[in-house]
Every structure is written in C-alpha cells, then in structure tokens.
mmCIF file of C-alpha atoms in Angstrom:
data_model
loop_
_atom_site.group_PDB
_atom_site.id
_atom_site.type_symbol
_atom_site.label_atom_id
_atom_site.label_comp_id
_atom_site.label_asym_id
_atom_site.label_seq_id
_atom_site.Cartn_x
_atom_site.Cartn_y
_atom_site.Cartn_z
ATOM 1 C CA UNK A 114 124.044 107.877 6.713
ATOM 2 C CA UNK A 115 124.165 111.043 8.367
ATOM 3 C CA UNK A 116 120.916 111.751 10.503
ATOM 4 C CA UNK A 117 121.982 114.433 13.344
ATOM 5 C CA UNK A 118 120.703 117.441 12.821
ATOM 6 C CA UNK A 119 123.514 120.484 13.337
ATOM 7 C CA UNK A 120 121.198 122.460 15.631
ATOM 8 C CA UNK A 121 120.655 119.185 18.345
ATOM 9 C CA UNK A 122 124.136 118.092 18.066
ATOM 10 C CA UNK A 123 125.295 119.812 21.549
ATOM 11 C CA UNK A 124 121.979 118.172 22.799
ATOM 12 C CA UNK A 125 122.630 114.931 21.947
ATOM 13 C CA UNK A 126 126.158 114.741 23.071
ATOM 14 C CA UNK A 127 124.700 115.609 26.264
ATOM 15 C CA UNK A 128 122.567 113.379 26.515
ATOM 16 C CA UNK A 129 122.487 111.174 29.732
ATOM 17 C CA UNK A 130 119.369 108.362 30.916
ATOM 18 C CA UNK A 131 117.466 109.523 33.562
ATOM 19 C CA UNK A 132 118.405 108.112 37.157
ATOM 20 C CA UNK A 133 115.835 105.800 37.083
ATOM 21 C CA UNK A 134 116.556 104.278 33.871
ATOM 22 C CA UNK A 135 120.073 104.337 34.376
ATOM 23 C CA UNK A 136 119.442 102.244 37.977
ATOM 24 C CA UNK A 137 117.266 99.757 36.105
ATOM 25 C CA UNK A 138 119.542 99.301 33.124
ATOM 26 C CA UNK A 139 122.472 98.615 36.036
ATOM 27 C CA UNK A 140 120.054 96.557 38.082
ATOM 28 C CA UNK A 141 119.751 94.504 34.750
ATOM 29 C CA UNK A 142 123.548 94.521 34.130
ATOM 30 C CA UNK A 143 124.002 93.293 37.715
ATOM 31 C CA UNK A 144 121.992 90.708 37.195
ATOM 32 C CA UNK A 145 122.755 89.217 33.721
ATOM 33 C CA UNK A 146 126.654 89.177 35.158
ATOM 34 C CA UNK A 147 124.870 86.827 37.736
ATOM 35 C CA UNK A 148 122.890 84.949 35.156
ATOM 36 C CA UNK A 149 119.430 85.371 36.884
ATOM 37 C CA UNK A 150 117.705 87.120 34.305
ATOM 38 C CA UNK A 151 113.792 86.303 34.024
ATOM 39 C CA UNK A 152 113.307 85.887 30.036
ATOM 40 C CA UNK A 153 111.107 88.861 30.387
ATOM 41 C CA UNK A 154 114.205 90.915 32.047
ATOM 42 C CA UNK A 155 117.013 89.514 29.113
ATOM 43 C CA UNK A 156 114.679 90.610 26.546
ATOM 44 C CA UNK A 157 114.368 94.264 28.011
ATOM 45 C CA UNK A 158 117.726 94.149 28.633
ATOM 46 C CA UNK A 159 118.415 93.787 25.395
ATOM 47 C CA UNK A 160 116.404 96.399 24.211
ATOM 48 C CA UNK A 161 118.335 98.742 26.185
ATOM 49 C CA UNK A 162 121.610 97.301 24.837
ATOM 50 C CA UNK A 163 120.418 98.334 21.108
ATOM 51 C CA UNK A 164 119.083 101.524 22.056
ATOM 52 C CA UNK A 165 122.504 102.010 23.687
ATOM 53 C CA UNK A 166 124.147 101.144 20.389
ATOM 54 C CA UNK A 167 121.787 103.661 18.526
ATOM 55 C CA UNK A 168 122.745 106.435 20.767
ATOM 56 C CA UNK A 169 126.496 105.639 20.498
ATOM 57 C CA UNK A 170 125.952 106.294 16.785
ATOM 58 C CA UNK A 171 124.048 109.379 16.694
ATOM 59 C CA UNK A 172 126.826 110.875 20.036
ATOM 60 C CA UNK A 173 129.797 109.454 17.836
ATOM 61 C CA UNK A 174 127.614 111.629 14.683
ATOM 62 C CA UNK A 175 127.249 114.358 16.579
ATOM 63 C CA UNK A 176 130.890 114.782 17.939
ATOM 64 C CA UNK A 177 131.981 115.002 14.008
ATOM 65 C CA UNK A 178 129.662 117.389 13.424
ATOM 66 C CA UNK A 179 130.826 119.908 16.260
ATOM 67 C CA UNK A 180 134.353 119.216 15.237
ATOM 68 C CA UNK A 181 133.993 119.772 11.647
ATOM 69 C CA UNK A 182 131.900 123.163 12.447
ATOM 70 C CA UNK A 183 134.582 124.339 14.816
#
C-alpha cells in the first residue's frame, strides 16, 4: 500500500525527531541496553520503536517515489 503523497515526499525523507525526543528515545535506548527500564519506560519505549518502524516505511516510500519521478 502506497500512502506518501508525491508533494511531501522531500518532506518526509527529511524528516528528523526533534532534539528532545531524540535525547529521550536515546536515554531509553541507554537504558533498556542496561535493563533498568521502569514498565512505564519499556512500554514508551516501545511505542517509539513502532513509530520508528512506521517512519522507516513511509522514508523507504518516499525514496521510490523521488527516484521513480527523477
């Protein structure tokens, strides 16, 4: 299923979590590789690893569809 749209692909290639985000999602990685995750902290850790996997799709989407208009 195709669902980028041709006029955001650019956009979402370039699309990067804020700073703050980015330093809790590490904070999180940092701390799962240490295995002291509250239950609270492994579920939103999670969350951000399927959000991750979402975006991968629509970048990996959007990539094709700048190649194939080029």
């Amino acid at each position: 299923m195709k669902i980028v749209l041709p006029e955001k692909a650019e956009e979402i290639v370039e699309f990067r979590a804020d700073p703050e985000l980015q330093a809790r999602i590490e904070e999180l990685a940092r701390k799962s590789t240490e295995g002291v995750l509250s239950d609270a902290e492994q579920q939103e850790y999670a969350g951000y690893a399927r959000a991750n996997k979402f975006i991968a799709i629509l970048k990996r989407q959007a990539r094709e569809l700048i190649r194939s208009r080029s």
